[in-house]
Coordinates of C-alpha atoms and ligand atoms in Angstrom, one line a residue:
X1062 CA 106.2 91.3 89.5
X1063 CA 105.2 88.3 91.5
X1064 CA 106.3 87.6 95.3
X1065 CA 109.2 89.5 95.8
X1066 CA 112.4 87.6 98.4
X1067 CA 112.1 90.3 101.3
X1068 CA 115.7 92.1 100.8
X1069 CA 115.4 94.4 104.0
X1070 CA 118.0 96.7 104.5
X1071 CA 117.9 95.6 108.3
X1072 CA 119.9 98.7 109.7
X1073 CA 117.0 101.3 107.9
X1074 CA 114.4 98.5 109.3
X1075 CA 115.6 98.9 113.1
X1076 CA 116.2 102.8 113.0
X1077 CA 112.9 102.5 111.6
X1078 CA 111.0 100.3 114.1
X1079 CA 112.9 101.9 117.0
X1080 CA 111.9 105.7 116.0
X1081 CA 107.7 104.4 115.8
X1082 CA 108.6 102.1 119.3
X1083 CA 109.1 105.4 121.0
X1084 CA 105.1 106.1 120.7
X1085 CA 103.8 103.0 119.9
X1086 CA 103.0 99.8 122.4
X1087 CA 105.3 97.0 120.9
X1088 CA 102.3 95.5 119.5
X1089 CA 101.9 97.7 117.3
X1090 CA 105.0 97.8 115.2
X1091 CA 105.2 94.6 112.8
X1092 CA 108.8 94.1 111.0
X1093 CA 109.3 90.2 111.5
X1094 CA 108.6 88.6 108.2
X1095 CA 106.1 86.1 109.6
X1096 CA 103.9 89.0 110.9
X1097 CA 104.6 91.6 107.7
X1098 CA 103.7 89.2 105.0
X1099 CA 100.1 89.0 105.4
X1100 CA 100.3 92.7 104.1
X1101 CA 102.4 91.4 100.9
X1102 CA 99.9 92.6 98.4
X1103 CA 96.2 94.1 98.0
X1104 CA 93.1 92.4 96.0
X1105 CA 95.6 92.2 93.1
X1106 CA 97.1 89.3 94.3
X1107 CA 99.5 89.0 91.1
X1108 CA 101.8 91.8 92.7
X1109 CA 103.2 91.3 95.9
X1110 CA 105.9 93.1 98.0
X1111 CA 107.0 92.4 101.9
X1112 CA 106.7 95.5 103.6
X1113 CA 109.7 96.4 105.7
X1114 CA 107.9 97.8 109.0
X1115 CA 103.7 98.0 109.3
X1116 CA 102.3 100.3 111.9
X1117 CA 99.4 99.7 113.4
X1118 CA 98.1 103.1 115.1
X1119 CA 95.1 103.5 117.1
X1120 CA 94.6 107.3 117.5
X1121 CA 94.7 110.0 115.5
X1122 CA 97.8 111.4 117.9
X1123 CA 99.6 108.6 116.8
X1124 CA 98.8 108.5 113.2
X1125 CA 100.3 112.3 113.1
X1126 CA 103.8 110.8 115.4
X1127 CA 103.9 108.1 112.8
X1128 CA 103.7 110.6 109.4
X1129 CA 106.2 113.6 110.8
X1130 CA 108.7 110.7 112.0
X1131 CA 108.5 109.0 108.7
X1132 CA 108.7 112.4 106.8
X1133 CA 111.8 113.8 109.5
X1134 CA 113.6 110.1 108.2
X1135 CA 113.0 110.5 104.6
X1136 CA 110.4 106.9 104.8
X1137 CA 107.6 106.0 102.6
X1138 CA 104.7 105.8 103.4
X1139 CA 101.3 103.3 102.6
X1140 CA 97.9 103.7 104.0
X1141 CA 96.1 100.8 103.9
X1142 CA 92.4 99.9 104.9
X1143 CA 90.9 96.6 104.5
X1144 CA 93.4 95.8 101.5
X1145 CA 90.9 94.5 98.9
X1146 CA 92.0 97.2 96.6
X1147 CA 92.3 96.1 93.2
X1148 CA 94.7 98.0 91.5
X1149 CA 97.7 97.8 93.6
X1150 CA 97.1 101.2 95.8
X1151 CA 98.1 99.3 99.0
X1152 CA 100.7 97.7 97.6
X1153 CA 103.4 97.9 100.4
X1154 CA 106.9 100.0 100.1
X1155 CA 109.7 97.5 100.6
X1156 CA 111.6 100.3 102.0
X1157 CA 109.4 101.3 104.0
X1158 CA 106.2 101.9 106.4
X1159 CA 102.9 100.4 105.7
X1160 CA 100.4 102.0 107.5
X1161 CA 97.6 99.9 109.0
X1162 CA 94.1 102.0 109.6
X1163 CA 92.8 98.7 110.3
X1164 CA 92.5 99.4 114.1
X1165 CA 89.7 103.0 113.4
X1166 CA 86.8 101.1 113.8
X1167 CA 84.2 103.1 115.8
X1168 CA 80.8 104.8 114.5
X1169 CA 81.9 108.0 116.2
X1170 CA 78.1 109.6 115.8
X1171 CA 75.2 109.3 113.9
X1172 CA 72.1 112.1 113.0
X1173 CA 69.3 110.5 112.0
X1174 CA 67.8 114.6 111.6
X1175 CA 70.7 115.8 109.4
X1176 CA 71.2 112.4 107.9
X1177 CA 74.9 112.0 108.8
X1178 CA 77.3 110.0 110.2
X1179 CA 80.7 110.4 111.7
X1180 CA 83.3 107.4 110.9
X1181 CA 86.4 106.1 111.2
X1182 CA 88.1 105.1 108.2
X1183 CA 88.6 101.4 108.9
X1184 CA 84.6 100.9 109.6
X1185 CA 83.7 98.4 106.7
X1186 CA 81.0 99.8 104.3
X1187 CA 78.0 97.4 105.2
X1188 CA 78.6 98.5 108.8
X1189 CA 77.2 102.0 108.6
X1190 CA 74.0 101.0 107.2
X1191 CA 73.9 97.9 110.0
X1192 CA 74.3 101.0 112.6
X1193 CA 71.9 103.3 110.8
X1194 CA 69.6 100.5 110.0
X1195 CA 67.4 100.8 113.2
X1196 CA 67.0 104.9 111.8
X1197 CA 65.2 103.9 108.9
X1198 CA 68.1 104.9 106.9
X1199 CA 71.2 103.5 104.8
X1200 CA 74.5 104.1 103.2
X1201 CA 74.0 104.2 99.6
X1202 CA 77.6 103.3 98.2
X1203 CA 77.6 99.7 98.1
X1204 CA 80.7 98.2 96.5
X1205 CA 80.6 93.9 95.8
X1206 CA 83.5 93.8 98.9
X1207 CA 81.0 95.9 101.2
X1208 CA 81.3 93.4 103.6
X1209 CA 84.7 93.8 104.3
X1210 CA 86.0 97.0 102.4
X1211 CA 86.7 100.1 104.3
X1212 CA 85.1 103.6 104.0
X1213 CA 88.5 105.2 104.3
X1214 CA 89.4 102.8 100.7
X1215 CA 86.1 103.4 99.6
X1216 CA 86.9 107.6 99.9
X1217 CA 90.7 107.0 98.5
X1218 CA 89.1 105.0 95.6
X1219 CA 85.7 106.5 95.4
X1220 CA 84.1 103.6 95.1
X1221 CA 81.4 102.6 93.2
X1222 CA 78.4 99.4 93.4
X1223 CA 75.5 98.6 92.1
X1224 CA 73.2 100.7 93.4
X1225 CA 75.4 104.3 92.3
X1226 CA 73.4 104.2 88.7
X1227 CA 70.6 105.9 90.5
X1228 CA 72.3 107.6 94.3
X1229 CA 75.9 108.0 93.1
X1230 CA 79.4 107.1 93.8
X1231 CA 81.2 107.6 96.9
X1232 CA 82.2 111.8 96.3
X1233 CA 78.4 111.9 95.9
X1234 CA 77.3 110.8 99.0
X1235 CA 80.8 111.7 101.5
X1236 CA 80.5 115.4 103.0
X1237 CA 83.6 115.4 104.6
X1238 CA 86.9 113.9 105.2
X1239 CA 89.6 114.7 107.8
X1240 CA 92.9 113.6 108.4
X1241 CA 96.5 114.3 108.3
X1242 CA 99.3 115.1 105.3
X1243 CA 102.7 113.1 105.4
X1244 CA 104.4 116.1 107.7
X1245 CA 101.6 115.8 110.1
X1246 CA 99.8 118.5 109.5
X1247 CA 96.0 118.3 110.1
X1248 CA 93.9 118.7 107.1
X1249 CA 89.4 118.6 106.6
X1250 CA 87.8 118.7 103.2
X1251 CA 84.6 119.6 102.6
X1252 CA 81.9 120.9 105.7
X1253 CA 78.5 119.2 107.4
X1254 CA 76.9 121.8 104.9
X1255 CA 75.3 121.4 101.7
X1256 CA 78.4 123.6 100.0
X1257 CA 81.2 125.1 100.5
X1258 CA 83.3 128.6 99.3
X1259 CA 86.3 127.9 97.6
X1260 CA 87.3 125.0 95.1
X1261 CA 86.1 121.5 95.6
X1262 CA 88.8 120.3 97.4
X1263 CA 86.4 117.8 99.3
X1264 CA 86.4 116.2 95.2
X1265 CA 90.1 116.3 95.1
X1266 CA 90.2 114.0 98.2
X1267 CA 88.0 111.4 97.0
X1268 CA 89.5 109.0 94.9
X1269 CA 93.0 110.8 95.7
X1270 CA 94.4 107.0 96.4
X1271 CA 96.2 107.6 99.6
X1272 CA 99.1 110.5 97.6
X1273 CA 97.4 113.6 99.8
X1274 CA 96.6 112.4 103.0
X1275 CA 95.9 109.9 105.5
X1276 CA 91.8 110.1 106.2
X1277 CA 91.6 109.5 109.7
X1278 CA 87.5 110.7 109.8
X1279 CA 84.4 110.2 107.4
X1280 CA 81.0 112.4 107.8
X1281 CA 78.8 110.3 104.6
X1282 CA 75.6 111.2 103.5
X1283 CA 73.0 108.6 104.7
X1284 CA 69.3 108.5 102.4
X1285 CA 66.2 106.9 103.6
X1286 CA 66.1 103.4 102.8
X1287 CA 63.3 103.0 99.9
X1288 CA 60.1 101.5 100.8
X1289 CA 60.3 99.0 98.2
X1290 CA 62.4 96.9 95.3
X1291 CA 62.5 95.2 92.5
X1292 CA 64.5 93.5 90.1
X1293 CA 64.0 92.1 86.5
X1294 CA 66.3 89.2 85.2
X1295 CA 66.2 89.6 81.3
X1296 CA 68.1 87.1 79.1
X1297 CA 69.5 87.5 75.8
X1298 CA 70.7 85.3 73.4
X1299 CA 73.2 87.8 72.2
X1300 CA 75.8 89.3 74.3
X1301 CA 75.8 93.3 71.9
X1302 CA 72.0 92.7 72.4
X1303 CA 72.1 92.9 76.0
X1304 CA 74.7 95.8 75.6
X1305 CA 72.4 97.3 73.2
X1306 CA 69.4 97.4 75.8
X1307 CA 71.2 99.0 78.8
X1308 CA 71.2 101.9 76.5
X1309 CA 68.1 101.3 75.7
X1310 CA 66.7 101.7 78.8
X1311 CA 68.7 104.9 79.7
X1312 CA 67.9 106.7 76.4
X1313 CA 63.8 105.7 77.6
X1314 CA 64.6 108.4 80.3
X1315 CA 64.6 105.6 83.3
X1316 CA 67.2 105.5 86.1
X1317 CA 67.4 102.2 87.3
X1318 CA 68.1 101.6 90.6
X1319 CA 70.7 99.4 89.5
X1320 CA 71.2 98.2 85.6
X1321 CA 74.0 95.3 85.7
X1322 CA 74.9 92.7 83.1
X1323 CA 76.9 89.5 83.6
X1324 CA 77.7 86.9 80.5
X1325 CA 77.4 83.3 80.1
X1326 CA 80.6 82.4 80.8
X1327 CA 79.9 84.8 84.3
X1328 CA 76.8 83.4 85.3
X1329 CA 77.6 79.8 85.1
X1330 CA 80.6 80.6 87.4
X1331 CA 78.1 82.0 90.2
X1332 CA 75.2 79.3 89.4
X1333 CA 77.5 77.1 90.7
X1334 CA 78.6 78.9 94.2
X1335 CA 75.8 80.9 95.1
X1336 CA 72.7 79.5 93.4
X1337 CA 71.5 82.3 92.7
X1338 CA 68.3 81.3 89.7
X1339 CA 70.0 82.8 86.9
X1340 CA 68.8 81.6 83.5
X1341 CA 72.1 79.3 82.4
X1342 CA 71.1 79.2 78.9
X1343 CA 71.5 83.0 78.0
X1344 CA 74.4 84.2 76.1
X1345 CA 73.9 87.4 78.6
X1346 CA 71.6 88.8 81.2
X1347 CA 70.7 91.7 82.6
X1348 CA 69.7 92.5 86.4
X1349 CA 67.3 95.7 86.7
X1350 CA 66.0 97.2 89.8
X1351 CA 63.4 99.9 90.8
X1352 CA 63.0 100.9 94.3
X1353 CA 60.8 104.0 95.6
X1354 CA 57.1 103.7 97.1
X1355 CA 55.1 100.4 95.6
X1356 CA 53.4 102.5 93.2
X1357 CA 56.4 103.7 91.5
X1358 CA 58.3 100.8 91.2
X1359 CA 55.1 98.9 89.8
X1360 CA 55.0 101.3 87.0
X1361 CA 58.5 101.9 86.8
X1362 CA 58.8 97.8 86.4
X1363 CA 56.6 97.6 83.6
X1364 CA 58.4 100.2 81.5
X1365 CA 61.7 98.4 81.8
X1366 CA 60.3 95.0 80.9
X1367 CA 58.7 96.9 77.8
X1368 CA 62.0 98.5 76.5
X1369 CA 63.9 95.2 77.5
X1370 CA 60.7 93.2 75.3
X1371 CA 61.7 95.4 72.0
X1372 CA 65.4 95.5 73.1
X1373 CA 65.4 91.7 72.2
X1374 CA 64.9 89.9 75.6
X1375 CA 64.2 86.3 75.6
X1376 CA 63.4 86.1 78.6
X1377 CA 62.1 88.3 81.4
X1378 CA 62.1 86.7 85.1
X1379 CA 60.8 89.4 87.6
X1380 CA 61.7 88.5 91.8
X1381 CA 59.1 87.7 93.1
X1382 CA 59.5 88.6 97.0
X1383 CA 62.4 90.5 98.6
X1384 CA 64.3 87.0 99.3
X1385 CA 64.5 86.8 95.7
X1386 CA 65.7 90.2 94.7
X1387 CA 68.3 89.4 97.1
X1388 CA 69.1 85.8 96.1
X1389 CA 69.6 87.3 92.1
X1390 CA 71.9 90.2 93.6
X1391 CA 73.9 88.0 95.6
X1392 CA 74.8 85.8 92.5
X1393 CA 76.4 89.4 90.7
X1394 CA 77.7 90.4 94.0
X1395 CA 79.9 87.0 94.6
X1396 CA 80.8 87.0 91.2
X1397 CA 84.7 88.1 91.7
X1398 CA 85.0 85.4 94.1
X1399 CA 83.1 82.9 91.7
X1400 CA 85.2 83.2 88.9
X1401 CA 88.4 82.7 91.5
X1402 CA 87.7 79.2 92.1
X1403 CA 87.6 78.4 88.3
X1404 CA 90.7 79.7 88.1
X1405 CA 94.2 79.8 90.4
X1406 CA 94.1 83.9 89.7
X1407 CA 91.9 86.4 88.0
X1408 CA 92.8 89.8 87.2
X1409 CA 89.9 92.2 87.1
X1410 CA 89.8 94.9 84.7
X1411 CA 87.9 98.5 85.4
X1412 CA 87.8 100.9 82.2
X1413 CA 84.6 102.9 81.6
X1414 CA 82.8 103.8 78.1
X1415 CA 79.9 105.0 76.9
X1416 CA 77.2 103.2 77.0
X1417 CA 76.2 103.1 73.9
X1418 CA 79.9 101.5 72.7
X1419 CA 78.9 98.3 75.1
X1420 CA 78.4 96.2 72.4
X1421 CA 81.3 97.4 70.5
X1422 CA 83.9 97.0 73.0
X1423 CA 82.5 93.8 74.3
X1424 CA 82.9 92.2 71.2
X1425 CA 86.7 93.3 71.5
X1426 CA 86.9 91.7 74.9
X1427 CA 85.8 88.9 72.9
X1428 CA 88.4 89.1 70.3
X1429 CA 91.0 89.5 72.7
X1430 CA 90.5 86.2 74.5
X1431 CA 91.1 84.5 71.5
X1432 CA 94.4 86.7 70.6
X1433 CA 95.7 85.7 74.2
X1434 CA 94.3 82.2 74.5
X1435 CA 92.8 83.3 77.7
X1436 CA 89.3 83.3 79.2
X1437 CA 87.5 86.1 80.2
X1438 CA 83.8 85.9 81.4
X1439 CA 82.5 90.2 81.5
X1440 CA 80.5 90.8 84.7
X1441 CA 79.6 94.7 84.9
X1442 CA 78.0 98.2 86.2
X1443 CA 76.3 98.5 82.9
X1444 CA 74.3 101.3 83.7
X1445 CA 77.5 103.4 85.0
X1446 CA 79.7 102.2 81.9
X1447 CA 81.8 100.4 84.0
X1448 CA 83.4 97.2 82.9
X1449 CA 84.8 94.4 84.7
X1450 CA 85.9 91.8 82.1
X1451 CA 87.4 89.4 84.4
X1452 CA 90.9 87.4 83.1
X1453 CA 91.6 84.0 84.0
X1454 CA 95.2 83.4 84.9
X1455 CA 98.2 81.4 86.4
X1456 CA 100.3 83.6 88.3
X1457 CA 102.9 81.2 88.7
X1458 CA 103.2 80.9 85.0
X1459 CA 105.0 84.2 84.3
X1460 CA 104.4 83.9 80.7
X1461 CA 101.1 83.5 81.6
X1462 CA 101.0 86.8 83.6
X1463 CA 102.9 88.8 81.1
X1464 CA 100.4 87.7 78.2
X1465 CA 97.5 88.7 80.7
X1466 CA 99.0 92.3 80.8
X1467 CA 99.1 93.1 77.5
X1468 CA 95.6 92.1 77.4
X1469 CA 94.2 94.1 79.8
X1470 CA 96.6 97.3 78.6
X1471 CA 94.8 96.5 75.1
X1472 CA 91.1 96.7 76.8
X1473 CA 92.3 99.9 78.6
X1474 CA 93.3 101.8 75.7
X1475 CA 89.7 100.3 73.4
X1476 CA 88.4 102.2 76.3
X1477 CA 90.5 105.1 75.6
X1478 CA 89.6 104.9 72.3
X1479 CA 85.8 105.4 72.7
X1480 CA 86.1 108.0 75.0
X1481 CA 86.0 106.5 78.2
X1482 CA 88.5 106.1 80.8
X1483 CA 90.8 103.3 82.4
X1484 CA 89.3 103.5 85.5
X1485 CA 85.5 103.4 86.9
X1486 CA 85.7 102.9 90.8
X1487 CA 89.0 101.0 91.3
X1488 CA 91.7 103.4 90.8
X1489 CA 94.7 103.4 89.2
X1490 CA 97.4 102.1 91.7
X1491 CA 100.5 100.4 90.3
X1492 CA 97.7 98.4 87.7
X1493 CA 97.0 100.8 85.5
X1494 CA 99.9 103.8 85.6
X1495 CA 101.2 102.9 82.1
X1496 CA 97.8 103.9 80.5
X1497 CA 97.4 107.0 82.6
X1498 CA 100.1 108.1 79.8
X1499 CA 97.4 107.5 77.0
X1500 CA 94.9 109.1 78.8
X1501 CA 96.5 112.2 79.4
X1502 CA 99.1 114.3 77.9
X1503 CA 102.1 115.7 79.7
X1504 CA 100.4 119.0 81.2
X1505 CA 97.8 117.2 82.4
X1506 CA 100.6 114.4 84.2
X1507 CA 102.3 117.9 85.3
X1508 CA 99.1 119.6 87.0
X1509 CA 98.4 116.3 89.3
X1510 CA 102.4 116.4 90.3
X1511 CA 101.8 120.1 91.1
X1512 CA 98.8 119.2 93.0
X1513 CA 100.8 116.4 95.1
X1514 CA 103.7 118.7 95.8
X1515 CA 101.7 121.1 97.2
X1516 CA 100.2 117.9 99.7
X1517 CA 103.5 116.2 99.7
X1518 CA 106.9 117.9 98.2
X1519 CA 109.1 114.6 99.0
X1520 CA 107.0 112.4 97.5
X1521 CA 106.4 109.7 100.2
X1522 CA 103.0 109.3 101.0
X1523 CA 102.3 106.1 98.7
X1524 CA 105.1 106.9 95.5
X1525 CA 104.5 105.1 92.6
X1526 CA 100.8 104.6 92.7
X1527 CA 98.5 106.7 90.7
X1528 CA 100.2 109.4 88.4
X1529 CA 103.3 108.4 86.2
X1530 CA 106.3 110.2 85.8
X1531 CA 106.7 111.7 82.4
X1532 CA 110.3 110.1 82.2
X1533 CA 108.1 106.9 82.6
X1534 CA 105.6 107.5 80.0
X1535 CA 108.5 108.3 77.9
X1536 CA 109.9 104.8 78.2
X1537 CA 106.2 103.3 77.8
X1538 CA 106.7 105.1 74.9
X1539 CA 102.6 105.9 74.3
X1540 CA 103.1 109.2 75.8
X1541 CA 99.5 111.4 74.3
X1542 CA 100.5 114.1 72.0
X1543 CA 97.3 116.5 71.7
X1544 CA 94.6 117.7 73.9
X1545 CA 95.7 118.9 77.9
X1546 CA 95.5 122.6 78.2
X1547 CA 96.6 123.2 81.3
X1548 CA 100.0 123.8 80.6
X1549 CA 101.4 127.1 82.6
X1550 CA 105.0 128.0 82.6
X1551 CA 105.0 128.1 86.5
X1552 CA 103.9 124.2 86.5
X1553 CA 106.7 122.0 88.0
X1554 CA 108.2 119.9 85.4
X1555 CA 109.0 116.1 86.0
Ligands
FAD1462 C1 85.5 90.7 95.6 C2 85.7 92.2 95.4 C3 84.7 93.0 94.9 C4 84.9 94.3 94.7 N1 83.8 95.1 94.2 C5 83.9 96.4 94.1 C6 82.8 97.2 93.7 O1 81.7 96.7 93.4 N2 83.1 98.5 93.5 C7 84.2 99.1 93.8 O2 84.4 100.3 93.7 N3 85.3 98.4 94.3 C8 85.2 97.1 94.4 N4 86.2 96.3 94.9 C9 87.5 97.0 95.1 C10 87.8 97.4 96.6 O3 87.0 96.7 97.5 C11 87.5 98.9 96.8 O4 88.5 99.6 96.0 C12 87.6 99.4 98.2 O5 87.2 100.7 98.3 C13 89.0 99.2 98.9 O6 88.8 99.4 100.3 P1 89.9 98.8 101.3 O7 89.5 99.3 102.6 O8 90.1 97.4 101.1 O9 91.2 99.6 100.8 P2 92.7 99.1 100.6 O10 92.7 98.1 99.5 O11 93.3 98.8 101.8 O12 93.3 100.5 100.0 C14 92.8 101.0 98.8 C15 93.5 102.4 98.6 O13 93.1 103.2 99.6 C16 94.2 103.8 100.3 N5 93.7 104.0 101.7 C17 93.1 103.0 102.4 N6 92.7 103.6 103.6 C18 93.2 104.8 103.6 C19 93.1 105.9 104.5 N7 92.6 105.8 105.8 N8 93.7 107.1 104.2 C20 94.3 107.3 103.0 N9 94.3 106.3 102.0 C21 93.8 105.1 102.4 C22 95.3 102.8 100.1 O14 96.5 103.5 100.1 C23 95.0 102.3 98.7 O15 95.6 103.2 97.7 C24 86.1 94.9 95.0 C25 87.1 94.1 95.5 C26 87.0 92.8 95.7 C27 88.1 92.0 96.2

C-alpha cells in the first residue's frame, strides 16, 4: 500500500472536526496533517494511511459523544491504543475518525485480597505489575512490546508473551471489560466473579480487534509472583532438532514457564544489540524457564535439561542468578527491534501449528527464503505453537514489498495446512484478511458478520479489519469449500 498522499475531502473533515469541537477542548481534536501523521500506520509500518480527524478523549462521557456523533454522521471509526499493533488493526480510516485512548491512563483500583485490578485501557502492560509490584503480585500476560503496549490492545488482540505457555493468554487472565458500542451504548463483559450465566461473551470481546466496542475499562486477573526462576539456554546444531525437542519437552508432561526458540540468523541479530550471552555458534536455541518455590524449579530444571540432553542439545547453559535469567530474556524480548536495524523494514509473521509440525514448517520458512531471495531469521513462542518468522524488506522497493507478501501469504496457508491457524496473538487486521478466506468457509465468514451486526449494523467501528467480505474472498479467489457448519437460513448474507 505504502504512504498514501492525504486526499481529504476537506468539507467532510471540517463538518467533522466542528461536530467533536462541540464537546471536546480544541486540543483535543487533531486534523492538520503535521499533527495527524504520527498516527499514519500501526507496528506494520509497510501500510500507512493519514487519518482525516484523530480524537483524543479523556472520559468515558466523551468517548460515548464521540461514537453516537460519528454513528448520527455516518463516520468511521478506529480505536487505537499504543499503536504497536502488528497486523494493521489501528490502521487509520482516511475518511475518517481515529480514535486516540492514549489519554486512559489511570490504575483506577487494585485488590490485593481478590487479586484484581481496575484499568484503563491506555495503561501499558508492564505498568500494572509496577503498580501491583509492592502487593507481592503481577500481571501474567507479558507481550515483547509490554513496555509500551496497551492493555486495551492487549484485550482487542488477546495478546500473548512468553510467559502464557504456563498462565495463559490475555482472555485467560482479563475478568472483565467495559466500554461503549459505535451508537454509544454502554456495554460490560464478563463479572468480578469466577463465571458467569449466559454465553461467553467476556471471550467474544477479547481479541474482537476494536469491530464491537470501544473498551474504556479492564478488571485483569493478577497471580502471585513465583518465588523463584530459572532458565536453560540449550543449543542445537540443527534447527528441526530444536523444533523437535519443544515437543519433546511437552510430550514429558512439563509446562515450562516459558519454552522459546530463536535461530541463528535471530540470535546473532540480538548478540549484537543487547548482549544478551547467547551461544552464536548454534544453528538454534532454545530458552526454558521454571519458576515456583526453589524446590520445584530445582527438580523441574533437571528434567528439562534431561529431555533437552536426549532431544539432541549441544549445549546446555543454565542462568546462573536472576540478573542472568533476565539478561538471556531480554536478548528474545528485543529481538523484533534487533532484526530492524539489519534491515530498513521487517514484516513479522504470526501463524500457529502444532507443535509437533515445528520442524516441518520451519524447514518451509526455510525453503521460502530462497524462493523469494529474502531473509528471514524465525524467533518464536515455541511452547504455544506460535511463529514469528521475521522477513527482511525494503519498503520503498515496491517489488520488494509485493514479493514479501506472497511470502508470508505462503507461510500462512503451510500453517493452514497443518492445522493451525494464521494468527497466534497478533490478530488479523488489514495483514492477514485474505487468508481468513482459507481458513474458513463462507458460513463461518457469515456467523462473525452476524455477530458484528448485532454490535454494529453500519459497519463503522474499524471496517475493513478482521473478517473479509465474501465478495472479497471471491476475488482472492481461495475462498474454502468444505467444513463450517454453522450455516442457518436466518444468517445475513454478504
Ligand atoms: C517489538 C514488538 C514486540 C511485540 N511482541 C508481542 C508479543 O510478544 N505478543 C503479542 O501478543 N504481541 C506483540 N506485539 C504486538 C502488539 O504489541 C500487541 O498486539 C499489543 O496488544 C497492541 O497494543 P497497542 O496498545 O499498541 O494497540 P494498537 O496497536 O494501538 O491497536 C491494536 C488493536 O487494538 C484495537 N484497540 C486498541 N485500543 C482499543 C480500545 N481501547 N478499544 C477497542 N479497541 C482497541 C485497535 O483498533 C487495533 O485493532 C509486539 C509488537 C512490537 C512492535
Amino acid at each position: 500500500m505504502g504512504s498514501a498522499l492525504p486526499q481529504v475531502d476537506s468539507l467532510r473533515q471540517e463538518r467533522v472536526s466542528k461536530k467533536l469541537r462541540e464537546f471536546l477542548p480544541e486540543r483535543s481534536v487533531l486534523w492538520q496533517p503535521e499533527d495527524t501523521r504520527p498516527y499514519e500506520c500501526d507496528g506494520l509500518t509497510a501500510y500507512r494511511r493519514v487519518p482525516m480527524v484523530v480524537a483524543l478523549p479523556e472520559t468515558e462521557e466523551q468517548v460515548q459523544r464521540i461514537l453516537r456523533a460519528c454513528h448520527e454522521m455516518d463516520v468511521c471509526v478506529v480505536p487505537r491504543g499504543a499503536g504497536t499493533g502488528l497486523s494493521g488493526g489501528a490502521l487509520p480510516p482516511g475518511d475518517g475518525v481515529l480514535l486516540s485512548m492514549a489519554k486512559f491512563m489511570r490504575v483506577l483500583r487494585v485488590d490485593p485480597v481478590a487479586r484484581i485490578a481496575v484499568v484503563q485501557p491506555g495503561v501499558r502492560n508492564a505498568a500494572i505489575s509496577d503498580v501491583v509490584s509492592p502487593f507481592g503480585l503481577y500481571y501474567a500476560p507479558d507481550p515483547s512490546s509490554q513496555i509500551a503496549c496497551s492493555i486495551g490492545g492487549n484485550v482487542a488482540e488477546n495478546s500473548g508473551g512468553v510467559h502464557c505457555l504456563k498462565y495463559g493468554l490475555t482472555v485467560h487472565n482479563v475478568l472483565r471489560v467495559r466500554g461503549y458500542t459505535i451508537e454509544g451504548e454502554p456495554v460490560d463483559f464478563g463479572s468480578e466473579a469466577l463465571d458467569a450465566p449466559g454465553y461467553d461473551l467476556l471471550a467474544l470481546a477479547i481479541g474482537s480487534e476494536g469491530l464491537l466496542a470501544v473498551t474504556t475499562e479492564v478488571t485483569v486477573r493478577l497471580l502471585p509472583k513465583p518465588e523463584t526462576a530459572c532458565v536453560i539456554m540449550a543449543s542445537f546444531d540443527d534447527v528441526k532438532k530444536a523444533g523437535d525437542a519443544v515437543a519433546a519437552v511437552i510430550a514429558a508432561g512439563i509446562v515450562p514457564a516459558g519454552l522459546e526458540m530463536m535461530d541463528k540468523p535471530a540470535t546473532a541479530a540480538v548478540e549484537q544489540f543487547v548482549h544478551a550471552g547467547y551461544d552464536l555458534e548454534a544453528a538454534a536455541i532454545l530458552l526454558c524457564e521454571s519458576d515456583g518455590s526453589a524446590e520445584e524449579v530445582e527438580e523441574e530444571i533437571a528434567r528439562m535439561k534431561d529431555v533437552l540432553a536426549k532431544a539432541g542439545a549441544t549445549r546446555l547453559a543454565v542462568s546462573r542468578d536472576d540478573a542472568e535469567r533476565l539478561r538471556f530474556w531480554s536478548g528474545r524480548k528485543a529481538a523484533f527491534p534487533a532484526v530492524g536495524r539489519i534491515s530498513p523494514d521487517y514484516y513479522c509473521m504470526d501463524g500457529t501449528i502444532p507443535k509437533k509440525r515445528l520442524g516441518e514448517v520451519l524447514s518451509f520458512v526455510g525453503a521460502m527464503e530462497k524462493k523469494y531471495g529474502l531473509r528471514c531469521p524465525n524467533v518464536f513462542h515455541a511452547g504455544d505453537g506460535n511463529l514469528h518468522p521475521l522477513i527482511l524488506f525494503d519498503a520503498n522497493n515496491p517489488e520488494e514489498l509485493k514479493r514479501t507478501e506472497a511470502f508470508a501469504a505462503e507461510v500462512l496457508e503451510k500453517c493452514i495446512e497443518v492445522g493451525g491457524t494464521i494468527t497466534g496473538e497478533h490478530g488479523v487486521g488489514v495483514e492477514k484478511i485474505d487468508q481468513m478466506c482459507v481458513q474458513f468457509a463462507a458460513p463461518e465468514l457469515e456467523a462473525f458478520h452476524a455477530v458484528k451486526r448485532v454490535f454494529d449494523a453500519k459497519g463503522l467501528l474499524n471496517p475493513g479489519k478482521g473478517v473479509p467480505t465474501l465478495h472479497r474472498c471471491a476475488e482472492f479467489g481461495r475462498m474454502r469449500v468444505h467444513g463450517g457448519k454453522l450455516s442457518h437460513p436466518n444468517l445475513p448474507r454478504f
